[in-house]
Amino acid sequence: MKTYAYLLTAAFFVLVSSISCSEEPKALVPTESPSTGTPTTPTDSSGVPLGSPVYLKVGTKWESGVDLPAKQWKLCYISPTTPAQNIDCEVAIPEAQLYRSAVEFRIGTLNSASCPILSFRPYYYKRTDEARTLQPVGPPDDDGNPTQIPVGGYVPPSADSDSEPINCAPGTLQKECYGGAGPVMIETFPKSTSRYFLTDVMSEFTYSIDAENQVRTYGARNVNYLVTNSLDPALRTQAVATGQLNERVADSYYDYQIECKSYWGERLYGIKLIISDENWDSSGGGDDYVDWY
C-alpha cells in the first residue's frame, strides 16, 4: 500500500514538473532590423553605378591649371539596372569660367563586355558655304591661257587682317569653314569628326579642349560658341548670313555624341551632351559672353 502511495506521489510531481516547464511558442526575433530606406545601387568612388555600360564626366580647368573640385563635375551615365539605350545630358557652366577654362570630357564604362567600342564626337557646325572661285579677266596671255583672278571666299574670324579668303563651297574640306569644338579637338577634321577607344584596353579616356580665351577661333570677341551647343533645334534649320556673330549654314549643326558600339558597328548605347553657359541670373541678365541663346 505504501509502495503504491509513493509511486502515485512521484507520478504527480513528474506531471507538475512537466507542466511548469512548458511555454507558449515565441516569435523569432530577427537578427537585423528591416530597412525602411530605398535600396541603393553600389557605385565607384565618383558615383558611377557599378556595371554602367557608359558614363560621362564633364569638368573644367582654369587657364592657371586649377581643377574644378571633383564634386562639381557633371556626371551622366547609362543605368546598369534599367538601361535606356539613349539619354540626354545637360551641363551649364558659369560663362566667364567657361571662357577662361579648358573643358575635359572623361568617357568610360564599368562593363567593357557590354560596350566594346566607345567613341566621342565633339559638337560642330558649318559656318559658311562661301565659295572662292577663279574669274577670267581680260584677254588670254601670250600662251593662250585665260587670265584669272580669285573672287569671293570666306575669311574666318580667327584669321589675320591680311589673310586670303578660303574656299568653303559645299564638298570642300577646309577646317576653317567650320565652328565649334570639333575643328579644334580633331586634327584631321573634317575628314574625321570623331575619335574612339577600345574598352578592353582602357576603361576610361579623357578628351579635352583649351579655353576659348587661348584658342581664339572666334577672334577677339568674347563668345562661348567654341564649347556651347545650346542652339534651339528649331533655329538649326535656319541659315545665318556670313559675317554675323552666329553665322551658320542651315541643317549643319551636330551635337556632342558619346556612342557605345559592338565590334560589328552596331550602336548599343548613346549619350547626347548639351553644354550651355550660365549668365549672371536665370532671366538672362549679365550676358557678357555670348552663346547660342
Coordinates of C-alpha atoms in Angstrom, one line a residue:
M1 CA 0.0 0.0 0.0
K2 CA 2.8 2.3 0.9
T3 CA 4.6 1.5 -2.3
Y4 CA 1.6 2.4 -4.3
A5 CA 1.3 5.7 -2.5
Y6 CA 4.9 6.5 -3.2
L7 CA 4.5 5.7 -6.8
L8 CA 1.4 7.9 -7.1
T9 CA 3.2 10.8 -5.4
A10 CA 6.2 10.5 -7.7
A11 CA 4.0 10.5 -10.8
F12 CA 2.2 13.6 -9.5
F13 CA 5.5 15.6 -9.2
V14 CA 6.7 14.5 -12.6
L15 CA 3.4 15.7 -14.1
V16 CA 3.6 19.0 -12.3
S17 CA 7.2 19.5 -13.3
S18 CA 6.4 18.8 -17.0
I19 CA 3.6 21.3 -17.0
S20 CA 5.6 24.0 -15.3
C21 CA 8.4 23.8 -17.8
S22 CA 6.2 24.1 -20.9
E23 CA 5.8 27.6 -22.6
E24 CA 3.8 29.1 -25.4
P25 CA 5.9 29.3 -28.6
K26 CA 7.6 32.7 -29.1
A27 CA 8.0 34.6 -32.3
L28 CA 11.5 34.5 -33.8
V29 CA 13.5 37.7 -33.1
P30 CA 15.1 39.0 -36.4
T31 CA 18.9 39.3 -36.2
E32 CA 18.7 42.7 -38.1
S33 CA 16.1 45.4 -38.2
P34 CA 14.3 45.7 -41.5
S35 CA 15.5 48.6 -43.7
T36 CA 12.9 51.3 -44.2
G37 CA 15.0 53.3 -46.8
T38 CA 15.3 52.9 -50.5
P39 CA 17.9 50.3 -51.6
T40 CA 21.0 51.9 -53.0
T41 CA 23.0 50.8 -56.0
P42 CA 26.7 50.3 -55.4
T43 CA 28.9 52.9 -57.1
D44 CA 32.5 53.6 -57.7
S45 CA 34.3 56.4 -55.9
S46 CA 33.0 59.0 -58.4
G47 CA 29.4 58.0 -58.1
V48 CA 29.0 55.9 -61.3
P49 CA 26.8 52.8 -60.6
L50 CA 28.9 49.6 -60.9
G51 CA 28.2 47.8 -64.1
S52 CA 27.2 51.0 -66.0
P53 CA 27.9 50.4 -69.7
V54 CA 28.6 54.1 -70.5
Y55 CA 29.3 57.2 -68.4
L56 CA 30.4 60.8 -69.0
K57 CA 32.0 63.3 -66.6
V58 CA 32.4 66.9 -67.7
G59 CA 34.6 69.3 -65.8
T60 CA 36.7 72.4 -66.3
K61 CA 40.3 73.5 -65.5
W62 CA 41.2 77.2 -65.3
E63 CA 43.9 78.5 -67.5
S64 CA 46.1 78.7 -64.4
G65 CA 45.8 74.9 -64.3
V66 CA 43.5 74.7 -61.3
D67 CA 41.0 71.8 -61.5
L68 CA 37.3 72.2 -60.7
P69 CA 36.5 70.4 -57.4
A70 CA 35.5 66.8 -58.0
K71 CA 32.1 67.2 -56.5
Q72 CA 31.3 70.0 -59.1
W73 CA 31.9 67.8 -62.1
K74 CA 28.8 66.9 -64.0
L75 CA 28.1 63.2 -64.2
C76 CA 25.8 61.4 -66.6
Y77 CA 25.5 57.6 -67.1
I78 CA 23.5 54.8 -68.6
S79 CA 21.9 52.8 -65.7
P80 CA 23.1 49.2 -65.4
T81 CA 19.8 48.1 -63.9
T82 CA 17.3 49.8 -66.1
P83 CA 19.4 50.8 -69.1
A84 CA 18.0 53.3 -71.6
Q85 CA 19.6 53.0 -75.0
N86 CA 20.0 56.7 -75.3
I87 CA 19.9 59.6 -72.8
D88 CA 20.4 63.4 -72.9
C89 CA 22.9 65.1 -70.6
E90 CA 22.8 68.9 -70.0
V91 CA 25.6 70.9 -68.5
A92 CA 25.6 74.6 -67.6
I93 CA 28.9 76.3 -66.7
P94 CA 29.3 79.9 -65.5
E95 CA 30.1 82.0 -68.6
A96 CA 33.4 83.6 -67.5
Q97 CA 34.6 80.3 -66.0
L98 CA 33.8 78.6 -69.3
Y99 CA 35.5 81.2 -71.4
R100 CA 38.7 81.0 -69.4
S101 CA 38.8 77.3 -68.8
A102 CA 39.8 74.1 -70.6
V103 CA 37.0 71.6 -70.6
E104 CA 37.6 67.9 -70.0
F105 CA 35.3 65.0 -71.1
R106 CA 36.0 61.8 -69.3
I107 CA 34.3 58.9 -71.1
G108 CA 34.2 55.3 -69.9
T109 CA 32.5 52.1 -69.0
L110 CA 32.3 49.9 -65.9
N111 CA 31.2 47.0 -68.1
S112 CA 33.5 46.6 -71.1
A113 CA 31.8 43.4 -72.1
S114 CA 28.6 45.3 -72.9
C115 CA 30.4 48.2 -74.5
P116 CA 33.5 47.1 -76.6
I117 CA 34.0 50.4 -78.5
L118 CA 33.4 53.9 -77.1
S119 CA 33.5 56.9 -79.4
F120 CA 33.3 60.7 -78.8
R121 CA 32.1 63.2 -81.4
P122 CA 32.6 66.9 -80.4
Y123 CA 30.0 69.3 -81.5
Y124 CA 30.5 71.3 -84.7
Y125 CA 28.7 73.2 -87.4
K126 CA 29.4 74.6 -90.9
R127 CA 30.0 78.4 -90.7
T128 CA 29.5 79.2 -94.4
D129 CA 29.3 77.9 -97.9
E130 CA 31.0 80.9 -99.4
A131 CA 33.0 79.8 -102.5
R132 CA 36.4 81.1 -103.7
T133 CA 36.5 80.9 -107.4
L134 CA 38.7 82.0 -110.3
Q135 CA 37.1 84.6 -112.6
P136 CA 38.5 85.3 -116.1
V137 CA 39.5 88.9 -116.7
G138 CA 40.9 90.4 -119.8
P139 CA 42.3 88.6 -122.8
P140 CA 44.3 85.4 -122.6
D141 CA 48.0 85.6 -122.0
D142 CA 50.7 85.0 -124.6
D143 CA 50.3 81.2 -124.2
G144 CA 46.6 81.3 -124.7
N145 CA 45.8 80.7 -121.1
P146 CA 42.9 82.7 -119.6
T147 CA 43.8 85.4 -117.2
Q148 CA 42.0 84.8 -113.9
I149 CA 41.8 86.3 -110.5
P150 CA 40.3 84.7 -107.3
V151 CA 36.9 86.1 -106.3
G152 CA 34.9 85.6 -103.2
G153 CA 35.6 83.2 -100.4
Y154 CA 35.5 83.3 -96.6
V155 CA 37.8 84.9 -94.0
P156 CA 37.5 83.1 -90.6
P157 CA 37.2 85.4 -87.6
S158 CA 40.5 84.0 -86.2
A159 CA 42.4 85.0 -89.4
D160 CA 44.8 87.9 -89.6
S161 CA 43.6 91.0 -91.3
D162 CA 45.8 90.4 -94.4
S163 CA 44.8 86.7 -94.8
E164 CA 43.5 85.5 -98.1
P165 CA 39.9 84.2 -98.2
I166 CA 39.4 80.4 -98.4
N167 CA 37.0 78.3 -100.4
C168 CA 34.1 76.9 -98.3
A169 CA 31.9 75.7 -101.1
P170 CA 29.9 72.6 -100.3
G171 CA 32.0 69.5 -100.6
T172 CA 35.3 71.2 -99.7
L173 CA 37.3 70.0 -96.7
Q174 CA 38.6 73.2 -95.1
K175 CA 38.7 73.0 -91.3
E176 CA 38.4 76.8 -91.0
C177 CA 35.0 76.7 -92.7
Y178 CA 33.6 75.1 -89.5
G179 CA 32.9 76.2 -86.0
G180 CA 32.5 74.6 -82.6
A181 CA 34.7 72.2 -80.7
G182 CA 35.3 69.6 -83.5
P183 CA 37.8 71.5 -85.6
V184 CA 39.9 72.3 -82.6
M185 CA 39.8 68.9 -80.9
I186 CA 40.3 66.7 -84.0
E187 CA 43.5 67.3 -86.1
T188 CA 42.1 65.7 -89.2
F189 CA 38.7 67.4 -89.1
P190 CA 36.5 67.4 -91.2
K191 CA 37.8 64.2 -92.8
S192 CA 37.3 62.7 -89.3
T193 CA 34.7 64.0 -87.0
S194 CA 35.1 61.7 -84.0
R195 CA 37.6 59.6 -82.0
Y196 CA 37.3 56.2 -80.3
F197 CA 39.0 53.8 -78.0
L198 CA 38.7 50.1 -77.1
T199 CA 37.4 49.5 -73.6
D200 CA 39.2 46.2 -73.1
V201 CA 42.4 48.2 -73.5
M202 CA 41.4 51.1 -71.2
S203 CA 38.1 51.6 -69.4
E204 CA 38.2 55.4 -69.5
F205 CA 39.7 58.1 -71.7
T206 CA 39.9 61.9 -71.3
Y207 CA 39.3 64.3 -74.2
S208 CA 40.0 68.0 -73.7
I209 CA 39.7 71.4 -75.4
D210 CA 41.6 74.5 -74.4
A211 CA 39.9 77.7 -73.3
E212 CA 38.5 79.9 -75.9
N213 CA 40.5 82.7 -74.3
Q214 CA 43.5 80.9 -75.6
V215 CA 42.3 79.3 -78.8
R216 CA 40.5 82.4 -80.1
T217 CA 38.8 80.7 -83.0
Y218 CA 36.2 83.5 -82.8
G219 CA 38.8 86.3 -82.9
A220 CA 38.8 89.0 -80.3
R221 CA 35.1 88.7 -79.5
N222 CA 34.2 87.3 -76.0
V223 CA 31.9 84.5 -77.0
N224 CA 31.4 80.9 -75.9
Y225 CA 30.5 79.4 -79.2
L226 CA 33.6 77.2 -79.1
V227 CA 32.2 74.8 -76.4
T228 CA 28.5 75.5 -76.1
N229 CA 26.0 73.8 -78.3
S230 CA 22.7 75.0 -76.8
L231 CA 21.1 76.3 -80.0
D232 CA 17.4 75.7 -80.2
P233 CA 16.6 72.8 -82.6
A234 CA 14.1 74.9 -84.5
L235 CA 16.8 77.5 -85.2
R236 CA 19.2 74.9 -86.5
T237 CA 17.2 74.7 -89.7
Q238 CA 17.7 78.4 -90.4
A239 CA 20.8 79.8 -92.0
V240 CA 22.5 83.0 -90.7
A241 CA 24.4 85.1 -93.1
T242 CA 28.2 85.0 -93.2
G243 CA 29.8 87.8 -91.2
Q244 CA 27.4 87.6 -88.4
L245 CA 28.5 86.6 -84.9
N246 CA 26.5 83.4 -85.1
E247 CA 26.9 82.7 -88.8
R248 CA 26.0 79.2 -89.8
V249 CA 24.7 77.0 -92.7
A250 CA 21.2 75.6 -92.2
D251 CA 21.0 72.0 -91.1
S252 CA 24.7 71.7 -90.5
Y253 CA 24.7 71.6 -86.6
Y254 CA 25.8 68.5 -84.8
D255 CA 25.8 67.9 -81.0
Y256 CA 28.3 66.1 -78.8
Q257 CA 27.7 62.4 -79.0
I258 CA 29.1 59.6 -76.9
E259 CA 28.4 56.2 -78.6
C260 CA 28.9 52.7 -77.5
K261 CA 29.2 50.2 -80.4
S262 CA 29.7 46.5 -80.8
Y263 CA 32.6 45.0 -82.9
W264 CA 30.1 44.9 -85.8
G265 CA 29.5 48.6 -85.6
E266 CA 26.0 48.3 -84.0
R267 CA 25.1 51.2 -81.8
L268 CA 24.3 49.9 -78.3
Y269 CA 24.1 53.0 -76.1
G270 CA 24.4 56.7 -76.6
I271 CA 24.7 60.0 -74.6
K272 CA 23.8 63.3 -76.3
L273 CA 25.5 66.2 -74.5
I274 CA 24.3 69.8 -74.5
I275 CA 26.5 72.4 -72.9
S276 CA 25.4 76.0 -72.2
D277 CA 26.9 78.9 -70.4
E278 CA 25.2 80.3 -67.3
N279 CA 24.6 84.0 -67.2
W280 CA 24.5 86.1 -64.0
D281 CA 20.9 85.3 -63.3
S282 CA 18.2 83.0 -64.7
S283 CA 16.4 85.8 -66.6
G284 CA 19.4 86.1 -68.9
G285 CA 20.8 89.3 -67.3
G286 CA 24.6 90.0 -67.3
D287 CA 25.2 88.1 -70.5
D288 CA 28.9 89.1 -71.0
Y289 CA 30.0 86.0 -73.0
V290 CA 27.5 85.3 -75.8
D291 CA 26.5 81.7 -76.5
W292 CA 23.6 80.3 -78.6
Y293 CA 20.6 81.7 -76.5

